[in-house]
């Protein structure tokens, strides 16, 4: 896939385009013992643009953070400051013979935060705990969001809505999670700067159903990393 992508780049960029190739994930680990070696991270940060291929190929035993290929992806996002992920859903026509024709003409932009939540929270790991009759393993992760992290992605979503249909649906789980209550408060506070944008809040389980059944009612969907 990357070989063909580089051919396309070469066609459009010609001699003006300088391309360096570096490895991350499984191929990097097999060659150097690290999923994101310094020899890869440095040119990434010095480049004008990054074309990223798949870094997976998980294998049994890849449970530790330093061994899983995905660790490289998370580290790249953090070091590059890639805090916002855009996932557009555009259904321009009714698929032939599809029973989902009601979705034709829908246009949704999902704005997902990428640098926080349980993906990066500490502490995390596994440990042995004493149960009534045995010592058993348990896993734990920490969910964290700062006000600044939420405001950054919220502002992006609100700005995007200004250039679309002026609606933002913020998705959270504020009825259960303290992190989501902060999310909701920070998003609502940021939205006060955008009086021309209509903001709604919705729990993630309900939002999943509503977006699938009434796609035309939604414009920009703002959501956390998890």
PDB file of C-alpha atoms in Angstrom, residues 79-190:
ATOM      1  CA  UNK A  79       4.821  14.142  20.087  1.00  0.00           C
ATOM      2  CA  UNK A  80       3.323  15.763  16.960  1.00  0.00           C
ATOM      3  CA  UNK A  81       0.493  17.404  18.868  1.00  0.00           C
ATOM      4  CA  UNK A  82      -2.127  15.617  16.747  1.00  0.00           C
ATOM      5  CA  UNK A  83      -4.986  16.265  19.150  1.00  0.00           C
ATOM      6  CA  UNK A  84      -7.923  16.319  16.731  1.00  0.00           C
ATOM      7  CA  UNK A  85      -9.172  13.565  14.429  1.00  0.00           C
ATOM      8  CA  UNK A  86     -11.705  14.322  11.689  1.00  0.00           C
ATOM      9  CA  UNK A  87     -14.055  11.585  10.501  1.00  0.00           C
ATOM     10  CA  UNK A  88     -16.479  12.784   7.840  1.00  0.00           C
ATOM     11  CA  UNK A  89     -19.578  10.826   6.900  1.00  0.00           C
ATOM     12  CA  UNK A  90     -20.980  11.888   3.535  1.00  0.00           C
ATOM     13  CA  UNK A  91     -23.740   9.919   1.853  1.00  0.00           C
ATOM     14  CA  UNK A  92     -24.264  11.546  -1.527  1.00  0.00           C
ATOM     15  CA  UNK A  93     -26.719   9.072  -3.022  1.00  0.00           C
ATOM     16  CA  UNK A  94     -28.864   6.114  -2.119  1.00  0.00           C
ATOM     17  CA  UNK A  95     -26.908   2.852  -2.489  1.00  0.00           C
ATOM     18  CA  UNK A  96     -28.544   0.702  -5.143  1.00  0.00           C
ATOM     19  CA  UNK A  97     -30.915  -1.777  -3.546  1.00  0.00           C
ATOM     20  CA  UNK A  98     -30.048  -0.601  -0.045  1.00  0.00           C
ATOM     21  CA  UNK A  99     -32.588  -0.370   2.746  1.00  0.00           C
ATOM     22  CA  UNK A 100     -30.569   2.533   4.140  1.00  0.00           C
ATOM     23  CA  UNK A 101     -31.760   4.998   1.533  1.00  0.00           C
ATOM     24  CA  UNK A 102     -32.962   7.335   4.293  1.00  0.00           C
ATOM     25  CA  UNK A 103     -29.307   8.281   4.824  1.00  0.00           C
ATOM     26  CA  UNK A 104     -28.904   9.726   1.313  1.00  0.00           C
ATOM     27  CA  UNK A 105     -27.818  13.339   1.467  1.00  0.00           C
ATOM     28  CA  UNK A 106     -26.614  13.187   5.066  1.00  0.00           C
ATOM     29  CA  UNK A 107     -23.376  15.014   5.892  1.00  0.00           C
ATOM     30  CA  UNK A 108     -21.811  14.598   9.339  1.00  0.00           C
ATOM     31  CA  UNK A 109     -18.375  15.606  10.563  1.00  0.00           C
ATOM     32  CA  UNK A 110     -17.178  13.704  13.644  1.00  0.00           C
ATOM     33  CA  UNK A 111     -14.523  15.632  15.593  1.00  0.00           C
ATOM     34  CA  UNK A 112     -12.699  13.299  17.970  1.00  0.00           C
ATOM     35  CA  UNK A 113     -10.163  14.309  20.616  1.00  0.00           C
ATOM     36  CA  UNK A 114      -6.936  12.291  20.329  1.00  0.00           C
ATOM     37  CA  UNK A 115      -4.516  13.207  23.129  1.00  0.00           C
ATOM     38  CA  UNK A 116      -6.388  12.532  26.344  1.00  0.00           C
ATOM     39  CA  UNK A 117      -8.816  10.227  28.138  1.00  0.00           C
ATOM     40  CA  UNK A 118      -8.010   6.604  29.009  1.00  0.00           C
ATOM     41  CA  UNK A 119      -5.585   6.253  26.089  1.00  0.00           C
ATOM     42  CA  UNK A 120      -2.984   8.374  27.862  1.00  0.00           C
ATOM     43  CA  UNK A 121      -4.107   8.501  31.508  1.00  0.00           C
ATOM     44  CA  UNK A 122      -1.792   7.328  34.247  1.00  0.00           C
ATOM     45  CA  UNK A 123      -1.590   5.166  36.307  1.00  0.00           C
ATOM     46  CA  UNK A 124      -2.490   2.144  34.226  1.00  0.00           C
ATOM     47  CA  UNK A 125      -1.544  -1.505  34.210  1.00  0.00           C
ATOM     48  CA  UNK A 126      -2.310  -4.856  35.774  1.00  0.00           C
ATOM     49  CA  UNK A 127      -1.736  -6.074  39.304  1.00  0.00           C
ATOM     50  CA  UNK A 128      -2.537  -8.893  41.709  1.00  0.00           C
ATOM     51  CA  UNK A 129      -5.107  -8.194  44.410  1.00  0.00           C
ATOM     52  CA  UNK A 130      -6.261 -10.210  47.383  1.00  0.00           C
ATOM     53  CA  UNK A 131      -9.719 -11.714  46.969  1.00  0.00           C
ATOM     54  CA  UNK A 132     -11.508 -13.568  49.786  1.00  0.00           C
ATOM     55  CA  UNK A 133     -10.073 -16.938  48.814  1.00  0.00           C
ATOM     56  CA  UNK A 134      -7.290 -16.206  46.342  1.00  0.00           C
ATOM     57  CA  UNK A 135      -4.953 -13.684  44.768  1.00  0.00           C
ATOM     58  CA  UNK A 136      -6.417 -12.610  41.443  1.00  0.00           C
ATOM     59  CA  UNK A 137      -5.271 -10.297  38.627  1.00  0.00           C
ATOM     60  CA  UNK A 138      -7.052  -7.058  37.727  1.00  0.00           C
ATOM     61  CA  UNK A 139      -6.470  -4.378  35.126  1.00  0.00           C
ATOM     62  CA  UNK A 140      -6.880  -0.644  35.584  1.00  0.00           C
ATOM     63  CA  UNK A 141      -6.751   2.507  33.479  1.00  0.00           C
ATOM     64  CA  UNK A 142      -7.102   6.160  34.382  1.00  0.00           C
ATOM     65  CA  UNK A 143      -9.490   8.456  32.530  1.00  0.00           C
ATOM     66  CA  UNK A 144      -8.325  12.080  32.495  1.00  0.00           C
ATOM     67  CA  UNK A 145      -9.248  15.262  30.702  1.00  0.00           C
ATOM     68  CA  UNK A 146      -8.125  18.783  31.486  1.00  0.00           C
ATOM     69  CA  UNK A 147     -10.264  21.819  30.829  1.00  0.00           C
ATOM     70  CA  UNK A 148      -7.701  23.046  28.286  1.00  0.00           C
ATOM     71  CA  UNK A 149      -7.766  19.773  26.326  1.00  0.00           C
ATOM     72  CA  UNK A 150     -11.552  19.832  26.086  1.00  0.00           C
ATOM     73  CA  UNK A 151     -11.708  23.505  25.116  1.00  0.00           C
ATOM     74  CA  UNK A 152      -9.148  22.981  22.337  1.00  0.00           C
ATOM     75  CA  UNK A 153     -11.176  20.313  20.551  1.00  0.00           C
ATOM     76  CA  UNK A 154     -14.489  22.005  21.343  1.00  0.00           C
ATOM     77  CA  UNK A 155     -13.309  25.241  19.760  1.00  0.00           C
ATOM     78  CA  UNK A 156     -12.310  23.365  16.620  1.00  0.00           C
ATOM     79  CA  UNK A 157     -15.736  21.707  16.376  1.00  0.00           C
ATOM     80  CA  UNK A 158     -17.571  24.978  16.958  1.00  0.00           C
ATOM     81  CA  UNK A 159     -15.482  26.756  14.325  1.00  0.00           C
ATOM     82  CA  UNK A 160     -16.176  23.942  11.862  1.00  0.00           C
ATOM     83  CA  UNK A 161     -19.903  24.198  12.529  1.00  0.00           C
ATOM     84  CA  UNK A 162     -19.789  27.904  11.678  1.00  0.00           C
ATOM     85  CA  UNK A 163     -18.797  26.975   8.140  1.00  0.00           C
ATOM     86  CA  UNK A 164     -21.358  24.182   7.869  1.00  0.00           C
ATOM     87  CA  UNK A 165     -24.931  24.151   9.209  1.00  0.00           C
ATOM     88  CA  UNK A 166     -24.179  25.674  12.606  1.00  0.00           C
ATOM     89  CA  UNK A 167     -24.956  22.689  14.830  1.00  0.00           C
ATOM     90  CA  UNK A 168     -22.761  20.748  17.277  1.00  0.00           C
ATOM     91  CA  UNK A 169     -23.722  17.578  19.145  1.00  0.00           C
ATOM     92  CA  UNK A 170     -21.369  16.955  22.065  1.00  0.00           C
ATOM     93  CA  UNK A 171     -21.256  13.287  23.063  1.00  0.00           C
ATOM     94  CA  UNK A 172     -20.318  12.164  26.578  1.00  0.00           C
ATOM     95  CA  UNK A 173     -21.328   9.921  29.486  1.00  0.00           C
ATOM     96  CA  UNK A 174     -21.902  12.651  32.058  1.00  0.00           C
ATOM     97  CA  UNK A 175     -24.522  10.642  33.930  1.00  0.00           C
ATOM     98  CA  UNK A 176     -21.778   8.257  35.069  1.00  0.00           C
ATOM     99  CA  UNK A 177     -18.280   9.681  34.543  1.00  0.00           C
ATOM    100  CA  UNK A 178     -16.670  12.642  36.305  1.00  0.00           C
ATOM    101  CA  UNK A 179     -14.470  13.094  33.249  1.00  0.00           C
ATOM    102  CA  UNK A 180     -17.582  13.533  31.130  1.00  0.00           C
ATOM    103  CA  UNK A 181     -19.066  16.056  33.543  1.00  0.00           C
ATOM    104  CA  UNK A 182     -15.933  18.166  33.122  1.00  0.00           C
ATOM    105  CA  UNK A 183     -16.206  17.614  29.350  1.00  0.00           C
ATOM    106  CA  UNK A 184     -19.790  18.845  29.292  1.00  0.00           C
ATOM    107  CA  UNK A 185     -19.068  21.892  31.429  1.00  0.00           C
ATOM    108  CA  UNK A 186     -15.997  22.887  29.408  1.00  0.00           C
ATOM    109  CA  UNK A 187     -17.773  22.443  26.075  1.00  0.00           C
ATOM    110  CA  UNK A 188     -20.778  24.475  27.246  1.00  0.00           C
ATOM    111  CA  UNK A 189     -18.541  27.251  28.541  1.00  0.00           C
ATOM    112  CA  UNK A 190     -16.566  27.390  25.282  1.00  0.00           C
TER     113      UNK A 190
END
